[in-house]
């Protein structure tokens, strides 16, 4: 690795002069010396050791994105939004994966990050317990939640999950479906709990009984979907509509249906939540309540930068990014 001393030796100047030139400090050298040093640095392929520089400053220009490792693909577009927004802002982005609600694992991650004195954290679909939030607050590291949040006191940049559950269910009701399953949703009081409330609200609005037995709990994964349709097909002959908790879950439903000669949408109309690229590569293509994940990632970076600069407060200022229904071929009007 090329060092400042290597450049100083070839330029016949002191290492401190090289350091000042490459740090763009003024009034310590003449323009000719600066041009010579920069030319030699480029020729030798010098790259600044940002880690060493940050250790001197006692602070890293790093934003850490802590992402849920749940088996869905929703985070791909969030990451693209983060990367797009982060370009050119002078911060490096580091990614870490964890379970959504593993308190001990979260504590270990936070203690590691605090010891490295990073600039800020984006939690993507990760829920922190109160004890870990207290730990983070004490370290005075700015942070924002993206997609879901732990309580009503913290900022989240995401979608209105109750509205998502409501819109998906209402769409199937308007197609004539009355016995509707909600598949693969989790039982935690965050996104899953809100989507269940939206599902129940839509049923109640149309005078349809909300029966707990039509909710198949899971973890948003492919396996949750395949298990859900097996459960519905074996137990409820009158069920004709399914709201899938994620696109991965919906893909599990479709593949199980294909393997067992269950016709979609003739036997079951399926609407999925997320609207990722999976919706267009399945057969049939999936009708979806589509979330703008890329915008969530972009807004997350913008708000975190403002928070780090002391220009915004995270208390009770959640931002809900609008959703839309994209109609494809996995849903149809009920004819029986």
mmCIF file of C-alpha atoms in Angstrom:
data_model
loop_
_atom_site.group_PDB
_atom_site.id
_atom_site.type_symbol
_atom_site.label_atom_id
_atom_site.label_comp_id
_atom_site.label_asym_id
_atom_site.label_seq_id
_atom_site.Cartn_x
_atom_site.Cartn_y
_atom_site.Cartn_z
ATOM 1 C CA UNK A 1 0.000 0.000 0.000
ATOM 2 C CA UNK A 2 1.320 3.432 -0.954
ATOM 3 C CA UNK A 3 1.815 5.734 2.049
ATOM 4 C CA UNK A 4 2.305 9.461 2.574
ATOM 5 C CA UNK A 5 5.978 8.738 3.275
ATOM 6 C CA UNK A 6 6.375 7.137 -0.171
ATOM 7 C CA UNK A 7 4.959 10.247 -1.831
ATOM 8 C CA UNK A 8 7.107 12.554 0.332
ATOM 9 C CA UNK A 9 10.250 10.607 -0.594
ATOM 10 C CA UNK A 10 9.615 10.883 -4.347
ATOM 11 C CA UNK A 11 8.469 14.527 -4.181
ATOM 12 C CA UNK A 12 11.407 15.469 -1.925
ATOM 13 C CA UNK A 13 9.155 17.148 0.641
ATOM 14 C CA UNK A 14 8.220 16.336 4.205
ATOM 15 C CA UNK A 15 5.410 13.879 5.030
ATOM 16 C CA UNK A 16 3.568 16.701 6.826
ATOM 17 C CA UNK A 17 3.543 18.733 3.608
ATOM 18 C CA UNK A 18 2.084 15.776 1.690
ATOM 19 C CA UNK A 19 -0.567 15.356 4.374
ATOM 20 C CA UNK A 20 -1.553 19.042 4.182
ATOM 21 C CA UNK A 21 -1.740 18.963 0.367
ATOM 22 C CA UNK A 22 -3.897 15.838 0.258
ATOM 23 C CA UNK A 23 -6.142 17.240 3.013
ATOM 24 C CA UNK A 24 -6.647 20.426 0.957
ATOM 25 C CA UNK A 25 -5.220 22.660 3.658
ATOM 26 C CA UNK A 26 -4.013 26.064 2.471
ATOM 27 C CA UNK A 27 -1.210 28.531 3.213
ATOM 28 C CA UNK A 28 1.358 25.853 4.097
ATOM 29 C CA UNK A 29 2.874 25.310 0.620
ATOM 30 C CA UNK A 30 3.076 26.922 -2.806
ATOM 31 C CA UNK A 31 0.903 25.862 -5.787
ATOM 32 C CA UNK A 32 3.807 24.225 -7.589
ATOM 33 C CA UNK A 33 4.521 21.961 -4.625
ATOM 34 C CA UNK A 34 0.839 21.040 -4.359
ATOM 35 C CA UNK A 35 0.627 20.151 -8.055
ATOM 36 C CA UNK A 36 3.786 18.033 -7.813
ATOM 37 C CA UNK A 37 2.533 16.126 -4.755
ATOM 38 C CA UNK A 38 -0.879 15.424 -6.303
ATOM 39 C CA UNK A 39 0.687 14.246 -9.556
ATOM 40 C CA UNK A 40 2.979 11.807 -7.738
ATOM 41 C CA UNK A 41 0.136 10.588 -5.505
ATOM 42 C CA UNK A 42 -1.942 9.821 -8.596
ATOM 43 C CA UNK A 43 0.976 8.098 -10.342
ATOM 44 C CA UNK A 44 1.665 5.877 -7.334
ATOM 45 C CA UNK A 45 -2.036 5.050 -6.907
ATOM 46 C CA UNK A 46 -2.328 6.522 -3.403
ATOM 47 C CA UNK A 47 -5.643 6.090 -1.585
ATOM 48 C CA UNK A 48 -6.458 7.781 1.666
ATOM 49 C CA UNK A 49 -6.723 5.450 4.654
ATOM 50 C CA UNK A 50 -10.123 6.664 5.901
ATOM 51 C CA UNK A 51 -10.129 4.206 8.790
ATOM 52 C CA UNK A 52 -6.884 5.609 10.187
ATOM 53 C CA UNK A 53 -8.095 9.161 9.689
ATOM 54 C CA UNK A 54 -11.335 8.424 11.474
ATOM 55 C CA UNK A 55 -9.548 6.827 14.391
ATOM 56 C CA UNK A 56 -7.689 10.118 14.858
ATOM 57 C CA UNK A 57 -10.978 12.046 14.709
ATOM 58 C CA UNK A 58 -12.606 9.505 17.058
ATOM 59 C CA UNK A 59 -15.572 9.324 14.686
ATOM 60 C CA UNK A 60 -16.331 7.325 11.559
ATOM 61 C CA UNK A 61 -18.222 8.844 8.635
ATOM 62 C CA UNK A 62 -20.284 5.691 8.419
ATOM 63 C CA UNK A 63 -24.038 5.146 8.284
ATOM 64 C CA UNK A 64 -24.953 1.603 9.274
ATOM 65 C CA UNK A 65 -28.061 -0.033 7.826
ATOM 66 C CA UNK A 66 -29.309 -2.832 10.083
ATOM 67 C CA UNK A 67 -31.665 -5.032 8.061
ATOM 68 C CA UNK A 68 -34.072 -7.796 9.032
ATOM 69 C CA UNK A 69 -32.968 -11.189 7.717
ATOM 70 C CA UNK A 70 -36.568 -12.345 7.203
ATOM 71 C CA UNK A 71 -36.868 -14.487 4.065
ATOM 72 C CA UNK A 72 -38.464 -11.951 1.727
ATOM 73 C CA UNK A 73 -37.056 -9.710 -0.990
ATOM 74 C CA UNK A 74 -38.670 -6.422 0.087
ATOM 75 C CA UNK A 75 -35.364 -4.899 1.217
ATOM 76 C CA UNK A 76 -33.730 -4.994 -2.227
ATOM 77 C CA UNK A 77 -35.427 -1.780 -3.365
ATOM 78 C CA UNK A 78 -34.900 -0.104 0.032
ATOM 79 C CA UNK A 79 -31.170 -0.750 -0.344
ATOM 80 C CA UNK A 80 -31.220 0.701 -3.858
ATOM 81 C CA UNK A 81 -32.927 3.828 -2.527
ATOM 82 C CA UNK A 82 -30.351 4.126 0.252
ATOM 83 C CA UNK A 83 -27.448 3.683 -2.153
ATOM 84 C CA UNK A 84 -28.855 6.197 -4.634
ATOM 85 C CA UNK A 85 -29.388 8.859 -1.972
ATOM 86 C CA UNK A 86 -26.075 8.169 -0.240
ATOM 87 C CA UNK A 87 -23.932 8.798 -3.317
ATOM 88 C CA UNK A 88 -21.885 11.930 -2.962
ATOM 89 C CA UNK A 89 -22.878 12.827 0.618
ATOM 90 C CA UNK A 90 -19.487 11.996 2.116
ATOM 91 C CA UNK A 91 -20.632 8.999 4.166
ATOM 92 C CA UNK A 92 -19.870 5.323 3.683
ATOM 93 C CA UNK A 93 -22.756 2.832 3.999
ATOM 94 C CA UNK A 94 -22.301 -0.431 5.900
ATOM 95 C CA UNK A 95 -24.940 -3.185 6.010
ATOM 96 C CA UNK A 96 -25.640 -5.634 8.834
ATOM 97 C CA UNK A 97 -28.311 -8.351 8.932
ATOM 98 C CA UNK A 98 -30.177 -9.537 11.999
ATOM 99 C CA UNK A 99 -33.404 -11.191 13.095
ATOM 100 C CA UNK A 100 -36.373 -8.846 13.342
ATOM 101 C CA UNK A 101 -36.987 -9.232 17.086
ATOM 102 C CA UNK A 102 -33.943 -10.969 18.655
ATOM 103 C CA UNK A 103 -33.223 -8.721 21.631
ATOM 104 C CA UNK A 104 -29.871 -10.256 22.626
ATOM 105 C CA UNK A 105 -28.576 -10.218 19.074
ATOM 106 C CA UNK A 106 -29.619 -6.578 18.736
ATOM 107 C CA UNK A 107 -27.818 -5.676 21.955
ATOM 108 C CA UNK A 108 -24.593 -7.240 20.703
ATOM 109 C CA UNK A 109 -24.855 -5.362 17.391
ATOM 110 C CA UNK A 110 -25.544 -2.045 19.141
ATOM 111 C CA UNK A 111 -22.626 -2.450 21.549
ATOM 112 C CA UNK A 112 -20.340 -3.165 18.586
ATOM 113 C CA UNK A 113 -21.574 -0.117 16.672
ATOM 114 C CA UNK A 114 -21.360 2.172 19.697
ATOM 115 C CA UNK A 115 -17.732 1.165 20.256
ATOM 116 C CA UNK A 116 -16.938 2.184 16.677
ATOM 117 C CA UNK A 117 -18.551 5.611 17.058
ATOM 118 C CA UNK A 118 -20.492 5.552 13.820
ATOM 119 C CA UNK A 119 -22.470 8.548 12.565
ATOM 120 C CA UNK A 120 -25.999 7.120 12.371
ATOM 121 C CA UNK A 121 -28.163 4.015 11.958
ATOM 122 C CA UNK A 122 -31.118 3.061 9.751
ATOM 123 C CA UNK A 123 -33.103 0.111 11.112
ATOM 124 C CA UNK A 124 -34.874 -1.607 8.208
ATOM 125 C CA UNK A 125 -37.784 -3.766 9.418
ATOM 126 C CA UNK A 126 -35.982 -4.314 12.735
ATOM 127 C CA UNK A 127 -37.746 -3.901 16.067
ATOM 128 C CA UNK A 128 -35.748 -2.778 19.122
ATOM 129 C CA UNK A 129 -36.942 -3.488 22.631
ATOM 130 C CA UNK A 130 -37.067 -0.611 25.123
ATOM 131 C CA UNK A 131 -33.812 -1.634 26.826
ATOM 132 C CA UNK A 132 -31.877 -1.497 23.559
ATOM 133 C CA UNK A 133 -33.443 1.835 22.607
ATOM 134 C CA UNK A 134 -32.284 3.204 25.971
ATOM 135 C CA UNK A 135 -28.780 1.903 25.245
ATOM 136 C CA UNK A 136 -28.784 3.598 21.852
ATOM 137 C CA UNK A 137 -30.158 6.880 23.195
ATOM 138 C CA UNK A 138 -27.465 6.970 25.873
ATOM 139 C CA UNK A 139 -24.793 6.682 23.154
ATOM 140 C CA UNK A 140 -26.370 9.686 21.358
ATOM 141 C CA UNK A 141 -26.204 7.982 17.962
ATOM 142 C CA UNK A 142 -28.941 9.283 15.615
ATOM 143 C CA UNK A 143 -31.227 6.579 14.212
ATOM 144 C CA UNK A 144 -34.429 6.148 12.223
ATOM 145 C CA UNK A 145 -36.706 3.162 11.604
ATOM 146 C CA UNK A 146 -37.626 2.216 8.033
ATOM 147 C CA UNK A 147 -40.637 0.014 7.196
ATOM 148 C CA UNK A 148 -41.729 -0.762 10.799
ATOM 149 C CA UNK A 149 -41.192 0.817 14.215
ATOM 150 C CA UNK A 150 -41.317 -0.367 17.844
ATOM 151 C CA UNK A 151 -43.766 2.155 19.308
ATOM 152 C CA UNK A 152 -45.586 5.442 18.775
ATOM 153 C CA UNK A 153 -42.692 7.595 19.985
ATOM 154 C CA UNK A 154 -40.245 7.037 17.148
ATOM 155 C CA UNK A 155 -40.071 8.066 13.525
ATOM 156 C CA UNK A 156 -40.729 5.451 10.876
ATOM 157 C CA UNK A 157 -40.533 5.936 7.154
ATOM 158 C CA UNK A 158 -42.760 3.279 5.642
ATOM 159 C CA UNK A 159 -46.298 2.438 4.615
ATOM 160 C CA UNK A 160 -49.509 2.522 6.627
ATOM 161 C CA UNK A 161 -49.806 -1.213 7.347
ATOM 162 C CA UNK A 162 -53.397 -1.014 8.510
ATOM 163 C CA UNK A 163 -54.323 0.714 5.254
ATOM 164 C CA UNK A 164 -52.457 -1.981 3.310
ATOM 165 C CA UNK A 165 -54.450 -4.771 4.972
ATOM 166 C CA UNK A 166 -57.662 -2.836 4.415
ATOM 167 C CA UNK A 167 -57.044 -2.102 0.720
ATOM 168 C CA UNK A 168 -56.017 -5.671 -0.106
ATOM 169 C CA UNK A 169 -59.060 -7.174 1.579
ATOM 170 C CA UNK A 170 -61.454 -4.598 0.159
ATOM 171 C CA UNK A 171 -60.163 -5.285 -3.347
ATOM 172 C CA UNK A 172 -61.075 -8.979 -3.043
ATOM 173 C CA UNK A 173 -64.465 -8.156 -1.506
ATOM 174 C CA UNK A 174 -65.251 -5.893 -4.444
ATOM 175 C CA UNK A 175 -64.582 -8.876 -6.722
ATOM 176 C CA UNK A 176 -67.289 -10.799 -4.887
ATOM 177 C CA UNK A 177 -65.160 -12.765 -2.415
ATOM 178 C CA UNK A 178 -66.534 -13.074 1.109
ATOM 179 C CA UNK A 179 -64.484 -15.874 2.682
ATOM 180 C CA UNK A 180 -60.960 -14.482 2.568
ATOM 181 C CA UNK A 181 -57.777 -15.761 4.161
ATOM 182 C CA UNK A 182 -54.863 -13.684 5.412
ATOM 183 C CA UNK A 183 -51.752 -15.793 4.885
ATOM 184 C CA UNK A 184 -48.234 -15.691 6.322
ATOM 185 C CA UNK A 185 -48.603 -12.637 8.550
ATOM 186 C CA UNK A 186 -46.758 -12.577 11.870
ATOM 187 C CA UNK A 187 -48.336 -12.240 15.308
ATOM 188 C CA UNK A 188 -46.144 -9.382 16.536
ATOM 189 C CA UNK A 189 -47.746 -6.001 17.398
ATOM 190 C CA UNK A 190 -46.095 -4.187 14.516
ATOM 191 C CA UNK A 191 -46.699 -4.656 10.753
ATOM 192 C CA UNK A 192 -48.569 -7.934 11.171
ATOM 193 C CA UNK A 193 -50.856 -6.654 13.891
ATOM 194 C CA UNK A 194 -51.704 -3.537 11.861
ATOM 195 C CA UNK A 195 -52.413 -5.522 8.689
ATOM 196 C CA UNK A 196 -54.740 -7.811 10.623
ATOM 197 C CA UNK A 197 -56.626 -4.755 11.888
ATOM 198 C CA UNK A 198 -56.949 -3.473 8.327
ATOM 199 C CA UNK A 199 -58.155 -6.885 7.129
ATOM 200 C CA UNK A 200 -60.764 -6.996 9.882
ATOM 201 C CA UNK A 201 -61.820 -3.397 9.225
ATOM 202 C CA UNK A 202 -62.572 -4.142 5.575
ATOM 203 C CA UNK A 203 -64.601 -7.247 6.460
ATOM 204 C CA UNK A 204 -66.555 -5.319 9.082
ATOM 205 C CA UNK A 205 -67.251 -2.488 6.637
ATOM 206 C CA UNK A 206 -68.991 -4.949 4.323
ATOM 207 C CA UNK A 207 -70.783 -6.840 7.110
ATOM 208 C CA UNK A 208 -68.621 -9.958 6.767
ATOM 209 C CA UNK A 209 -67.679 -11.876 9.915
ATOM 210 C CA UNK A 210 -63.951 -11.708 10.686
ATOM 211 C CA UNK A 211 -63.118 -15.274 11.681
ATOM 212 C CA UNK A 212 -59.746 -15.907 13.333
ATOM 213 C CA UNK A 213 -59.484 -19.334 11.686
ATOM 214 C CA UNK A 214 -58.925 -17.688 8.294
ATOM 215 C CA UNK A 215 -55.723 -16.004 9.511
ATOM 216 C CA UNK A 216 -52.708 -18.261 8.928
ATOM 217 C CA UNK A 217 -49.778 -16.945 10.956
ATOM 218 C CA UNK A 218 -46.228 -17.161 9.647
ATOM 219 C CA UNK A 219 -43.096 -15.156 8.977
ATOM 220 C CA UNK A 220 -43.783 -13.692 5.512
ATOM 221 C CA UNK A 221 -41.677 -16.417 3.893
ATOM 222 C CA UNK A 222 -42.140 -18.731 0.904
ATOM 223 C CA UNK A 223 -42.768 -21.656 3.262
ATOM 224 C CA UNK A 224 -45.459 -19.698 5.105
ATOM 225 C CA UNK A 225 -47.289 -19.312 1.809
ATOM 226 C CA UNK A 226 -47.120 -22.967 0.797
ATOM 227 C CA UNK A 227 -48.255 -24.043 4.270
ATOM 228 C CA UNK A 228 -51.100 -21.514 4.232
ATOM 229 C CA UNK A 229 -52.717 -22.667 0.994
ATOM 230 C CA UNK A 230 -52.378 -26.297 2.098
ATOM 231 C CA UNK A 231 -54.241 -25.361 5.281
ATOM 232 C CA UNK A 232 -56.960 -23.477 3.398
ATOM 233 C CA UNK A 233 -57.392 -26.116 0.695
ATOM 234 C CA UNK A 234 -57.719 -28.965 3.179
ATOM 235 C CA UNK A 235 -60.058 -27.230 5.619
ATOM 236 C CA UNK A 236 -62.227 -24.550 3.952
ATOM 237 C CA UNK A 237 -63.966 -25.362 0.693
ATOM 238 C CA UNK A 238 -65.825 -22.023 0.745
ATOM 239 C CA UNK A 239 -62.679 -19.855 0.961
ATOM 240 C CA UNK A 240 -62.030 -18.178 -2.402
ATOM 241 C CA UNK A 241 -59.716 -15.214 -1.730
ATOM 242 C CA UNK A 242 -56.280 -14.950 -0.131
ATOM 243 C CA UNK A 243 -54.324 -11.892 0.990
ATOM 244 C CA UNK A 244 -50.642 -12.926 1.037
ATOM 245 C CA UNK A 245 -48.473 -11.163 3.616
ATOM 246 C CA UNK A 246 -45.567 -10.742 1.163
ATOM 247 C CA UNK A 247 -44.554 -11.527 -2.400
ATOM 248 C CA UNK A 248 -42.377 -14.414 -1.183
ATOM 249 C CA UNK A 249 -45.373 -15.794 0.672
ATOM 250 C CA UNK A 250 -47.546 -15.411 -2.447
ATOM 251 C CA UNK A 251 -44.946 -17.242 -4.536
ATOM 252 C CA UNK A 252 -45.122 -20.147 -2.090
ATOM 253 C CA UNK A 253 -48.908 -20.178 -2.554
ATOM 254 C CA UNK A 254 -48.633 -20.197 -6.357
ATOM 255 C CA UNK A 255 -46.065 -22.986 -6.504
ATOM 256 C CA UNK A 256 -48.005 -25.203 -4.102
ATOM 257 C CA UNK A 257 -51.119 -24.581 -6.193
ATOM 258 C CA UNK A 258 -49.264 -25.526 -9.399
ATOM 259 C CA UNK A 259 -47.857 -28.713 -7.865
ATOM 260 C CA UNK A 260 -51.313 -29.788 -6.642
ATOM 261 C CA UNK A 261 -53.248 -28.754 -9.758
ATOM 262 C CA UNK A 262 -55.093 -25.952 -7.956
ATOM 263 C CA UNK A 263 -56.147 -23.289 -10.450
ATOM 264 C CA UNK A 264 -55.317 -19.635 -9.811
ATOM 265 C CA UNK A 265 -57.373 -17.405 -10.015
ATOM 266 C CA UNK A 266 -60.262 -19.800 -10.817
ATOM 267 C CA UNK A 267 -60.202 -21.490 -7.395
ATOM 268 C CA UNK A 268 -58.431 -18.800 -5.365
ATOM 269 C CA UNK A 269 -57.898 -15.121 -6.114
ATOM 270 C CA UNK A 270 -54.608 -13.975 -4.617
ATOM 271 C CA UNK A 271 -53.524 -10.424 -3.844
ATOM 272 C CA UNK A 272 -50.076 -9.942 -2.384
ATOM 273 C CA UNK A 273 -48.508 -7.224 -0.252
ATOM 274 C CA UNK A 274 -45.259 -5.550 -1.421
ATOM 275 C CA UNK A 275 -45.305 -5.412 -5.229
ATOM 276 C CA UNK A 276 -41.653 -6.351 -5.835
ATOM 277 C CA UNK A 277 -40.242 -7.785 -9.055
ATOM 278 C CA UNK A 278 -41.520 -11.229 -8.043
ATOM 279 C CA UNK A 279 -45.015 -10.137 -9.052
ATOM 280 C CA UNK A 280 -44.055 -9.944 -12.719
ATOM 281 C CA UNK A 281 -42.025 -13.160 -12.985
ATOM 282 C CA UNK A 282 -44.570 -15.552 -11.456
ATOM 283 C CA UNK A 283 -47.299 -17.263 -13.467
ATOM 284 C CA UNK A 284 -49.917 -16.048 -13.098
ATOM 285 C CA UNK A 285 -48.520 -12.607 -12.380
ATOM 286 C CA UNK A 286 -49.487 -11.342 -8.949
ATOM 287 C CA UNK A 287 -51.965 -8.567 -8.230
ATOM 288 C CA UNK A 288 -50.372 -6.504 -5.471
ATOM 289 C CA UNK A 289 -50.675 -3.702 -2.981
ATOM 290 C CA UNK A 290 -47.424 -2.091 -4.076
ATOM 291 C CA UNK A 291 -45.176 -0.258 -1.644
ATOM 292 C CA UNK A 292 -42.581 2.278 -2.798
ATOM 293 C CA UNK A 293 -39.592 0.731 -1.024
ATOM 294 C CA UNK A 294 -37.032 2.692 -2.999
ATOM 295 C CA UNK A 295 -38.555 5.960 -1.808
ATOM 296 C CA UNK A 296 -38.489 4.673 1.787
ATOM 297 C CA UNK A 297 -34.731 4.070 1.530
ATOM 298 C CA UNK A 298 -34.082 7.436 -0.070
ATOM 299 C CA UNK A 299 -36.169 9.332 2.501
ATOM 300 C CA UNK A 300 -34.534 7.366 5.293
ATOM 301 C CA UNK A 301 -31.081 8.630 4.352
ATOM 302 C CA UNK A 302 -32.302 12.205 3.907
ATOM 303 C CA UNK A 303 -34.030 12.305 7.287
ATOM 304 C CA UNK A 304 -31.114 10.632 9.046
ATOM 305 C CA UNK A 305 -28.686 13.222 7.651
ATOM 306 C CA UNK A 306 -30.954 16.012 8.918
ATOM 307 C CA UNK A 307 -31.169 14.293 12.292
ATOM 308 C CA UNK A 308 -27.383 14.020 12.478
ATOM 309 C CA UNK A 309 -27.184 17.723 11.668
ATOM 310 C CA UNK A 310 -29.714 18.565 14.386
ATOM 311 C CA UNK A 311 -32.318 19.810 11.902
ATOM 312 C CA UNK A 312 -35.158 17.386 12.701
ATOM 313 C CA UNK A 313 -36.695 15.576 15.679
ATOM 314 C CA UNK A 314 -37.804 11.953 15.321
ATOM 315 C CA UNK A 315 -40.588 12.084 17.901
ATOM 316 C CA UNK A 316 -44.064 11.423 16.470
ATOM 317 C CA UNK A 317 -43.121 12.438 12.938
ATOM 318 C CA UNK A 318 -43.662 9.259 10.955
ATOM 319 C CA UNK A 319 -43.834 9.488 7.190
ATOM 320 C CA UNK A 320 -46.162 7.137 5.323
ATOM 321 C CA UNK A 321 -45.243 6.625 1.673
ATOM 322 C CA UNK A 322 -48.393 6.108 -0.474
ATOM 323 C CA UNK A 323 -49.231 2.632 -1.798
ATOM 324 C CA UNK A 324 -51.203 1.566 -4.865
ATOM 325 C CA UNK A 325 -52.928 -1.542 -6.204
ATOM 326 C CA UNK A 326 -51.396 -3.024 -9.343
ATOM 327 C CA UNK A 327 -53.886 -5.388 -10.963
ATOM 328 C CA UNK A 328 -52.400 -8.439 -12.646
ATOM 329 C CA UNK A 329 -53.710 -11.929 -13.411
ATOM 330 C CA UNK A 330 -53.828 -13.679 -10.005
ATOM 331 C CA UNK A 331 -57.247 -12.188 -9.128
ATOM 332 C CA UNK A 332 -60.617 -12.535 -10.800
ATOM 333 C CA UNK A 333 -64.254 -11.793 -10.124
ATOM 334 C CA UNK A 334 -65.985 -14.598 -8.224
ATOM 335 C CA UNK A 335 -68.407 -16.486 -10.468
ATOM 336 C CA UNK A 336 -69.534 -19.329 -8.205
#
